[in-house]
mmCIF file of C-alpha atoms in Angstrom:
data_model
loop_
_atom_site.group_PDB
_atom_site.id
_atom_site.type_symbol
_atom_site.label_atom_id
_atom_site.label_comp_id
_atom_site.label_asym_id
_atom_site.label_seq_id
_atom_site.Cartn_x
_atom_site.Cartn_y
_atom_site.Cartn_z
ATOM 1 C CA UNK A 1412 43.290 -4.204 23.502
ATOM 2 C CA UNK A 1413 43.247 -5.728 19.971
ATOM 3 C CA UNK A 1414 43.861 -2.224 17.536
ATOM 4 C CA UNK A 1415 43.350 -4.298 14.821
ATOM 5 C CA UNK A 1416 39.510 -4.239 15.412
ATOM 6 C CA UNK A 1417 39.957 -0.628 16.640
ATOM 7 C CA UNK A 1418 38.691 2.299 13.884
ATOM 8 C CA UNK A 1419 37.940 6.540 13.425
ATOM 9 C CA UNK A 1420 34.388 5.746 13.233
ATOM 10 C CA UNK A 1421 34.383 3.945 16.769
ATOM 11 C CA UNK A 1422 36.135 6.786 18.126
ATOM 12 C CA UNK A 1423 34.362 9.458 16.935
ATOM 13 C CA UNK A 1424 31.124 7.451 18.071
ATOM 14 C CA UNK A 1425 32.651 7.559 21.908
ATOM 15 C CA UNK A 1426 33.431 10.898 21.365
ATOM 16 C CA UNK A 1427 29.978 12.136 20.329
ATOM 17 C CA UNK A 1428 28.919 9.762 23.264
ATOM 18 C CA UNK A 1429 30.957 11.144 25.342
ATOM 19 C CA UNK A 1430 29.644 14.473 24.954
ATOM 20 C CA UNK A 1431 26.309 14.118 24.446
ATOM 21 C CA UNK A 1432 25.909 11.426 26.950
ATOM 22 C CA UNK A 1433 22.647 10.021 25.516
ATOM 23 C CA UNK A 1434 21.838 7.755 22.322
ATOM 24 C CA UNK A 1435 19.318 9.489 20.544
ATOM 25 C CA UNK A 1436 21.433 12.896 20.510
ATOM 26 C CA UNK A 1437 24.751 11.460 19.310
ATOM 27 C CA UNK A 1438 23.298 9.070 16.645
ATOM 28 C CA UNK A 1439 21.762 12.838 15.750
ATOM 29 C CA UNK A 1440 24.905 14.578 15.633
ATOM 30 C CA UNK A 1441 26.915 11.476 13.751
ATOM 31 C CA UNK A 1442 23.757 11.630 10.957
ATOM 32 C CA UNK A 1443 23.328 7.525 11.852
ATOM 33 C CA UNK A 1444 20.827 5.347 13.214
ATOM 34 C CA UNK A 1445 19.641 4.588 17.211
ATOM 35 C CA UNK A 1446 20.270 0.706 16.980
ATOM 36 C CA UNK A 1447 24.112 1.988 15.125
ATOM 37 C CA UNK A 1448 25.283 3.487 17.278
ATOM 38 C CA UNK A 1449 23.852 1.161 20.237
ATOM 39 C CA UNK A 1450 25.760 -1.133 18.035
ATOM 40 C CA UNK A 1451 28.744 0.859 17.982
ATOM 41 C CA UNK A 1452 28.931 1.359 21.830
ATOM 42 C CA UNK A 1453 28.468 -2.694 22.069
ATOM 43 C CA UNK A 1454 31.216 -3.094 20.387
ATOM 44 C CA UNK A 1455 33.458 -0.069 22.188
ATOM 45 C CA UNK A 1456 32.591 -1.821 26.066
ATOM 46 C CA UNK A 1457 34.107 -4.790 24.197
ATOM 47 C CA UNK A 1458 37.386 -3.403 23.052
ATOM 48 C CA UNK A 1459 37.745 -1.129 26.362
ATOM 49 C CA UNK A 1460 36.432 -4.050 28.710
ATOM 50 C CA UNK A 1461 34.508 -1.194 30.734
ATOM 51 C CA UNK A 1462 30.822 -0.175 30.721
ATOM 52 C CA UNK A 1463 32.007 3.115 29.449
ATOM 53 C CA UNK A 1464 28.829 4.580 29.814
ATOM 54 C CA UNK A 1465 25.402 3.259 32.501
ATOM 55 C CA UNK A 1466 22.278 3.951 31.762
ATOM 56 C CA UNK A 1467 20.285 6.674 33.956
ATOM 57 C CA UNK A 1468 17.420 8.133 34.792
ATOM 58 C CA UNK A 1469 17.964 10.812 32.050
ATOM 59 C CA UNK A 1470 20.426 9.825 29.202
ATOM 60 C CA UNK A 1471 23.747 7.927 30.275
ATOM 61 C CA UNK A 1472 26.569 8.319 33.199
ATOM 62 C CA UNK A 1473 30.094 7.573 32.192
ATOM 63 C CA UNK A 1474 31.868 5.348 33.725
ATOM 64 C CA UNK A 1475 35.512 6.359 35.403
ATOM 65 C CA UNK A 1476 37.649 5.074 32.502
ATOM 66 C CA UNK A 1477 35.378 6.804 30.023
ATOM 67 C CA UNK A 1478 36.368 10.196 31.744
ATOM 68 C CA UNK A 1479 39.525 9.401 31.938
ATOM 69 C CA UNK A 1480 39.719 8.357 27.676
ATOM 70 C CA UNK A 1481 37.666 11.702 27.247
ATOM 71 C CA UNK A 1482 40.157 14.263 27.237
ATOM 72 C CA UNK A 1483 43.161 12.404 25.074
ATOM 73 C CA UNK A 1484 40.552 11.169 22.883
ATOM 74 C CA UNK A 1485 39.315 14.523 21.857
ATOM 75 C CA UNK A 1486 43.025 15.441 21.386
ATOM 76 C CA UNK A 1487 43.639 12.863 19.122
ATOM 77 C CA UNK A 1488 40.616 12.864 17.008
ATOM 78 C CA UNK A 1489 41.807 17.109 16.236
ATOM 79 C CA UNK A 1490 45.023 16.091 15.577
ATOM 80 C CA UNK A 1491 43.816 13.816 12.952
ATOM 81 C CA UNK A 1492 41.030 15.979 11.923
ATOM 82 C CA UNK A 1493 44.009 19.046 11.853
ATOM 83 C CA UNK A 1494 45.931 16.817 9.451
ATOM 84 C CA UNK A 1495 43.463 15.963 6.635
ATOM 85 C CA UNK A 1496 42.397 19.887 6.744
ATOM 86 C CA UNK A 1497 46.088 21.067 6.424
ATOM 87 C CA UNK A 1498 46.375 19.074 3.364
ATOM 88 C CA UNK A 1499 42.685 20.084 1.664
ATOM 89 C CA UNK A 1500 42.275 22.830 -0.573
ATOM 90 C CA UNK A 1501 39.420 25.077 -0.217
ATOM 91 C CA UNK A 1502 37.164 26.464 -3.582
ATOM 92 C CA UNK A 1503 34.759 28.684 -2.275
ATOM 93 C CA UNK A 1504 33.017 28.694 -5.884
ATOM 94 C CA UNK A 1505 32.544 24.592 -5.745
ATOM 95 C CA UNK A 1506 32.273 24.055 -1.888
ATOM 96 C CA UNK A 1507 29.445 22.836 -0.235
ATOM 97 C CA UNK A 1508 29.977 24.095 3.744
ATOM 98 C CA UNK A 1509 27.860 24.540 6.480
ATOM 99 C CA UNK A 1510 28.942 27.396 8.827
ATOM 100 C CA UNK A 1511 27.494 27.603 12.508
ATOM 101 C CA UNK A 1512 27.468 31.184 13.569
ATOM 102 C CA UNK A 1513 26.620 31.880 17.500
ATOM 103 C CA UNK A 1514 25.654 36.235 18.226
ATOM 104 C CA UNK A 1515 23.163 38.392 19.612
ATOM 105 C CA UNK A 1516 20.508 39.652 17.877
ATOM 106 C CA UNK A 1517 22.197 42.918 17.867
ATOM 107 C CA UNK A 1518 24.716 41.665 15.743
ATOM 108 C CA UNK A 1519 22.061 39.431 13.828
ATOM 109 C CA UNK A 1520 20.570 42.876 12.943
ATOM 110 C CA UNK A 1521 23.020 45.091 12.300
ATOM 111 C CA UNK A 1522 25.711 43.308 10.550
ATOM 112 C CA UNK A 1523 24.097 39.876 10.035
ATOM 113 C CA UNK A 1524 22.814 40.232 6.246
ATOM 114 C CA UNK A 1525 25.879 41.894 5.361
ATOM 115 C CA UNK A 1526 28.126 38.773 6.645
ATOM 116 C CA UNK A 1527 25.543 36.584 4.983
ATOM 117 C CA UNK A 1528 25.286 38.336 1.803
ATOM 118 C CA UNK A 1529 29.600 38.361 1.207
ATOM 119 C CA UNK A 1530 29.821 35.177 1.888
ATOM 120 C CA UNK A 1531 26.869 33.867 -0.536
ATOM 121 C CA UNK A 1532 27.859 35.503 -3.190
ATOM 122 C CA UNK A 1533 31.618 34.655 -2.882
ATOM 123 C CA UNK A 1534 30.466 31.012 -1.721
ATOM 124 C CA UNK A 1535 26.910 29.845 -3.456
ATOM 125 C CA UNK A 1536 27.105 26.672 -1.841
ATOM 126 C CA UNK A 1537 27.502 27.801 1.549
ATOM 127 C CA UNK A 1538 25.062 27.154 4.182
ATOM 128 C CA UNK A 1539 24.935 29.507 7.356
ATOM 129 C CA UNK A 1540 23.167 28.678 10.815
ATOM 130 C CA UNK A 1541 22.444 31.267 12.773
ATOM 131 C CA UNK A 1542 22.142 30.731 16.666
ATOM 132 C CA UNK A 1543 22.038 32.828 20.163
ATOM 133 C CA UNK A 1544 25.470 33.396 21.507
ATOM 134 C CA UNK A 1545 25.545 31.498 25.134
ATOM 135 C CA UNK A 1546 28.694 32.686 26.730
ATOM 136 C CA UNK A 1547 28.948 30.561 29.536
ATOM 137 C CA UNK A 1548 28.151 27.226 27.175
ATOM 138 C CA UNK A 1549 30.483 28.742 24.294
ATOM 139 C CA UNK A 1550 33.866 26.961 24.773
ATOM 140 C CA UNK A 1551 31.992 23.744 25.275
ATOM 141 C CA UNK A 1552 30.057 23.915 21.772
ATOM 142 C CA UNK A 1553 33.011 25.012 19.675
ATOM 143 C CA UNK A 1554 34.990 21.698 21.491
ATOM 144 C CA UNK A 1555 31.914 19.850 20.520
ATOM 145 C CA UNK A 1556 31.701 21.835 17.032
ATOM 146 C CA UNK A 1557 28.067 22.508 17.346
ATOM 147 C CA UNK A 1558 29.405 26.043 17.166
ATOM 148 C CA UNK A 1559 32.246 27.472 14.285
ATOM 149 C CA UNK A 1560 32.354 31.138 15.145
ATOM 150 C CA UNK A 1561 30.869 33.795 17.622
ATOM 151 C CA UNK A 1562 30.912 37.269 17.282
ATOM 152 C CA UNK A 1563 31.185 38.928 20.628
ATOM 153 C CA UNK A 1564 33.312 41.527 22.405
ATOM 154 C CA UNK A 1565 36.619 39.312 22.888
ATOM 155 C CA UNK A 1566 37.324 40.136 26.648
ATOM 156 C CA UNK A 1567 34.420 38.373 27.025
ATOM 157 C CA UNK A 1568 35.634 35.016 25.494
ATOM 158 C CA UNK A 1569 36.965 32.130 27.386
ATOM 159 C CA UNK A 1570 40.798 32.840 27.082
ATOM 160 C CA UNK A 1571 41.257 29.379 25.524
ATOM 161 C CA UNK A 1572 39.603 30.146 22.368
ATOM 162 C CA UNK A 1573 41.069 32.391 19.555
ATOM 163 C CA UNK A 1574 39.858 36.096 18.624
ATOM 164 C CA UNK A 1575 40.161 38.476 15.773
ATOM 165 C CA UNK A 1576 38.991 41.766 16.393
ATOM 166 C CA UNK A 1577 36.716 43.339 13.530
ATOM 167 C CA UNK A 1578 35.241 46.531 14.367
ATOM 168 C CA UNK A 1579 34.257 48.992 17.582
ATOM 169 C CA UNK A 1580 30.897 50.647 18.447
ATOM 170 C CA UNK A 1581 29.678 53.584 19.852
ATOM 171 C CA UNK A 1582 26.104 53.715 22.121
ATOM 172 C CA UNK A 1583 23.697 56.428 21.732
ATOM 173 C CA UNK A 1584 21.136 57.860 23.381
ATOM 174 C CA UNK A 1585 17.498 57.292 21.380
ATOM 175 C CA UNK A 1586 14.065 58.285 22.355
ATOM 176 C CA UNK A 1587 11.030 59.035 20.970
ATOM 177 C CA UNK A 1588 10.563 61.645 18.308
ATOM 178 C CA UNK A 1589 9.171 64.318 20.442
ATOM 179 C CA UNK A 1590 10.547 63.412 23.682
ATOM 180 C CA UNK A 1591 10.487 66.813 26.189
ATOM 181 C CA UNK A 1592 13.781 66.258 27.596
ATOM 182 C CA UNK A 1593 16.278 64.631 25.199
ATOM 183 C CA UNK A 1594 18.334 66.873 23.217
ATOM 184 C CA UNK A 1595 22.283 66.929 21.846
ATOM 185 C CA UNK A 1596 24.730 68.343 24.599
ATOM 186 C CA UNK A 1597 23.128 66.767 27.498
ATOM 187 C CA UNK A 1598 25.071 67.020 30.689
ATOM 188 C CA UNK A 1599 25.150 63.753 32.886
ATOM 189 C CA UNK A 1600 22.695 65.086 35.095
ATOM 190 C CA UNK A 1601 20.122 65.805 32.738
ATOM 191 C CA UNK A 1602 20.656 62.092 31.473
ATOM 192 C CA UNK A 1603 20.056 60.954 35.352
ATOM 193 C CA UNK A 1604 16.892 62.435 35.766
ATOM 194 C CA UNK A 1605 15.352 60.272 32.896
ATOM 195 C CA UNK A 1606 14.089 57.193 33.200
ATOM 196 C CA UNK A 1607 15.348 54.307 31.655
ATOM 197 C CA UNK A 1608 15.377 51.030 29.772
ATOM 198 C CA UNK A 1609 18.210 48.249 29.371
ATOM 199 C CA UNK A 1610 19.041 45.290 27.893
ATOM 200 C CA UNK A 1611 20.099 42.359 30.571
ATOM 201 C CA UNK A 1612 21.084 39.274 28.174
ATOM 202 C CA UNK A 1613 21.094 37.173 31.005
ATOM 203 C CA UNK A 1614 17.484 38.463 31.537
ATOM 204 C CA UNK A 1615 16.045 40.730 35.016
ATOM 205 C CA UNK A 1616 19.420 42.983 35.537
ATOM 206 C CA UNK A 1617 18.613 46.249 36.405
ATOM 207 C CA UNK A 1618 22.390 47.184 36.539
ATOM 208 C CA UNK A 1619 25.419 46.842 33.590
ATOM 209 C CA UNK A 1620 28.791 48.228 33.273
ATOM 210 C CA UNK A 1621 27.386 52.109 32.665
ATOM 211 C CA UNK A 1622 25.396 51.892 36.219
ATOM 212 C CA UNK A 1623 29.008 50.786 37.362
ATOM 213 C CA UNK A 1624 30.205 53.740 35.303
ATOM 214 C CA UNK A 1625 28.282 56.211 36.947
ATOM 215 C CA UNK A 1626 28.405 55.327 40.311
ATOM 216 C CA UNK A 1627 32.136 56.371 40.483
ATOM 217 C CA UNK A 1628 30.933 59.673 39.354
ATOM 218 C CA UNK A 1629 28.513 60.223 42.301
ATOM 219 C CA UNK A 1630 25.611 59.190 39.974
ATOM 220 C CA UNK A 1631 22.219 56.333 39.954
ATOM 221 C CA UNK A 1632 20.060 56.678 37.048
ATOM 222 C CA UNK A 1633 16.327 55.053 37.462
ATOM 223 C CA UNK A 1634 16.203 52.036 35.451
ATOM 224 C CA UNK A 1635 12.432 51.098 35.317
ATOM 225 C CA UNK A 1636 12.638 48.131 32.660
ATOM 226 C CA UNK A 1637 14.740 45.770 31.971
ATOM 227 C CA UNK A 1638 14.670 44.363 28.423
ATOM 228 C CA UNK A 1639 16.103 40.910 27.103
ATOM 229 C CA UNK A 1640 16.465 42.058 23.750
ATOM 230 C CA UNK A 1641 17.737 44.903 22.015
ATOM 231 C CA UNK A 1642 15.399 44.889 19.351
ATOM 232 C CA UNK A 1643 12.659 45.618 21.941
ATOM 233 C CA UNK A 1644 14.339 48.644 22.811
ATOM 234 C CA UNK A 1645 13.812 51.162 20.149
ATOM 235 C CA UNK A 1646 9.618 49.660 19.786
ATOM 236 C CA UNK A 1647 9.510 50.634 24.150
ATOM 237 C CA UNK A 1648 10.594 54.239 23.688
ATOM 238 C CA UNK A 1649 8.605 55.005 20.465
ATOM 239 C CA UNK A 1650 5.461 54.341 23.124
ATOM 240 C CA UNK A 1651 6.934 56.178 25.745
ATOM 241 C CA UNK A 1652 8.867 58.701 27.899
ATOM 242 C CA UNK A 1653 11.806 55.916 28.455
ATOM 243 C CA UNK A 1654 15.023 56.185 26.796
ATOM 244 C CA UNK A 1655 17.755 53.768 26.265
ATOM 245 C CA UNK A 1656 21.508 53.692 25.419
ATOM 246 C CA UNK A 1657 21.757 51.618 22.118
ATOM 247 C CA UNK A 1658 24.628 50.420 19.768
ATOM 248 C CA UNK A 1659 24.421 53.106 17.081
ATOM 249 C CA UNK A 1660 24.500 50.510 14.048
ATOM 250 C CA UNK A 1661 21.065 49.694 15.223
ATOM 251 C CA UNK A 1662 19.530 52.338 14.962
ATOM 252 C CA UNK A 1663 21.775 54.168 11.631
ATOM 253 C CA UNK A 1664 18.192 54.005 9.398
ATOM 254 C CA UNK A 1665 15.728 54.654 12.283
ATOM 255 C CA UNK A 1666 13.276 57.877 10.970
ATOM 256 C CA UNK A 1667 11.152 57.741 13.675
ATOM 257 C CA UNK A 1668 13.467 58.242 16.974
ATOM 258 C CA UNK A 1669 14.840 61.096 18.503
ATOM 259 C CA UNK A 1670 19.064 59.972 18.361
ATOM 260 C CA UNK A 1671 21.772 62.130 20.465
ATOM 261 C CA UNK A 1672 25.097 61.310 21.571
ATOM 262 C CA UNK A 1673 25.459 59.722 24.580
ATOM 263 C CA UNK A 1674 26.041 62.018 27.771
ATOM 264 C CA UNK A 1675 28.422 59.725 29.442
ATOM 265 C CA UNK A 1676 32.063 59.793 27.720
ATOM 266 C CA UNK A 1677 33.599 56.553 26.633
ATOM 267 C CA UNK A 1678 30.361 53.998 26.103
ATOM 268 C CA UNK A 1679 31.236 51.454 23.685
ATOM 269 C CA UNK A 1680 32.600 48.162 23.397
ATOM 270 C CA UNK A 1681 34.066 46.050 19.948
ATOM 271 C CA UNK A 1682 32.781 43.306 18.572
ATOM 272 C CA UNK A 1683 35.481 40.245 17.599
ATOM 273 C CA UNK A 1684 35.331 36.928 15.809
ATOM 274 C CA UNK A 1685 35.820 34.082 18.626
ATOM 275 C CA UNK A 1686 36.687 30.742 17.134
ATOM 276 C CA UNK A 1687 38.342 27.159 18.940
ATOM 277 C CA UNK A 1688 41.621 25.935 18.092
ATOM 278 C CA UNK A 1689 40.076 22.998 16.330
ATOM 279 C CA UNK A 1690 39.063 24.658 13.801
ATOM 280 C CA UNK A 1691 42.628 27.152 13.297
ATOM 281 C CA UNK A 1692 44.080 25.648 10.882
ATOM 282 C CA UNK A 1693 40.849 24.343 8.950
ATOM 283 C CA UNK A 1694 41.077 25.617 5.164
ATOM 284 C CA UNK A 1695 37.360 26.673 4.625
ATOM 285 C CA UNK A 1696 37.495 27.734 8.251
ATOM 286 C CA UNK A 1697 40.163 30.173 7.415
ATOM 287 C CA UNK A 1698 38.331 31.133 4.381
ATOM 288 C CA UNK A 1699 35.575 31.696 6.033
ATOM 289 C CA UNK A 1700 37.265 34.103 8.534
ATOM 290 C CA UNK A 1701 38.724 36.069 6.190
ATOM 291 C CA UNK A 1702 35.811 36.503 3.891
ATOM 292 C CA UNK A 1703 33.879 37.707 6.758
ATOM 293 C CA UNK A 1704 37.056 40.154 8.292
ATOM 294 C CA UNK A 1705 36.692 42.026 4.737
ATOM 295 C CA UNK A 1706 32.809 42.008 4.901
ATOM 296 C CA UNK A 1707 33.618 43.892 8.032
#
């Protein structure tokens, strides 16, 4: 191969292809035209003598040697990327930064505004996606860096990405206002003899880590709905004789539901900051972390 002809620009143009694995999308993520970077893989099956990628019936296939330049090539591009951030300084006053932040919407609600708000006013230039947390696609779109940080409960993270924790919550048991048989000092089989509503992320569960919980007690409670959101939950019970076991923070404000502690000891989980490696060392990226541990 001739390096002389060889530049970033072409390599960061494989490695968007690469990923994406279709045209349209990586000219997309590199902010450049179709015909570019058509233009741009011309000249990369040139220097690499290999198709690199084949056309298919959806998007493009890559070729043998283009998963084999994959992995080294993403390692070089952050090591080069890892150098120029080293040596930047960050101004939070003057920056203009876009920050891509993957959680639930229990986390959007509860602490969302407040992470928003620090950082806005510390940071007027700032920009800040929101976007659903996708555990099982996480590690992939930090590599990518369609994703900077996730909040989620860190023993949940792929163990190859980094984690910070920032704070631990408590569930509770919420129901509506004048619900017959909810009240403080519930034994557990009181709470069993309810009927019940969850939240199942993944979406139809009728079973999470407190069904687990209770089954090595000698319990079942009846779960009749199973809700993909928790900010469904609290609306379902206010119209009903279900209850639910919530994160506290989201309902702290609630007037109009009926809040007790929860009858089963030890219900809870923390929430952490998950970020890649890539971005470690990144000056706003550390910034960034820090501004939101102290919002925390």
């Amino acid at each position: 191969m001739d390096t002389k002809r060889l530049d970033l620009n072409l390599l960061a143009t494989l490695e968007a292809l690469l990923d994406e694995q279709n045209v349209t999308r990586a000219a997309a993520r590199l902010h450049m035209s179709q015909p570019a970077v058509s233009a741009q893989l011309s000249r990369l099956r040139d220097l690499f003598d290999d198709p690199l990628l084949i056309p298919a019936h959806r998007g493009m296939i890559p070729t043998a040697k283009a998963l084999e330049l994959q992995s080294p090539l993403r390692l070089a591009l952050d090591q080069v990327r890892d150098t120029l951030a080293t040596h930047q300084h960050f101004d939070p006053a003057g920056a203009n930064l876009t920050v891509t932040l993957a959680c639930t919407d229990y986390v959007q609600a509860t602490v969302g505004m407040s992470v928003i708000n620090s950082l806005r006013r510390r940071a007027p230039g700032i920009r800040i996606g929101l976007r659903n947390l996708e555990p099982t696609r996480l590690e992939a779109q930090m590599a990518r860096g369609d994703v900077d940080l996730a909040f989620m409960t860190p023993e949940e993270a792929p163990p190859s990405l980094r984690h910070r924790h920032l704070y631990d919550e408590a569930y509770v048991l919420i129901g509506r206002l004048d619900h017959p048989h909810l009240f403080d000092g519930m034994a557990i089989d009181d709470y069993v003899q309810l009927e019940h509503v969850i939240v199942s992320l993944s979406g139809g569960d009728f079973s999470t880590p407190v069904d687990q919980a209770l089954k090595v007690l000698g319990y079942a409670r009846d779960v009749v709905l199973s809700a993909a959101s928790f900010l469904l939950v609290p609306e379902v019970v206010t119209r009903s004789n279900l209850v639910a076991l919530v994160p506290q923070r989201l309902v702290a404000e609630r007037k109009d539901l009926k809040v007790v502690a929860s009858p089963i000891e030890s219900t809870g989980f923390s929430v952490g900051m998950v970020w890649h490696e890539r971005n470690h060392a990144h000056p706003a990226q550390r910034w960034v972390r820090e501004a939101i541990g102290q919002a925390l």
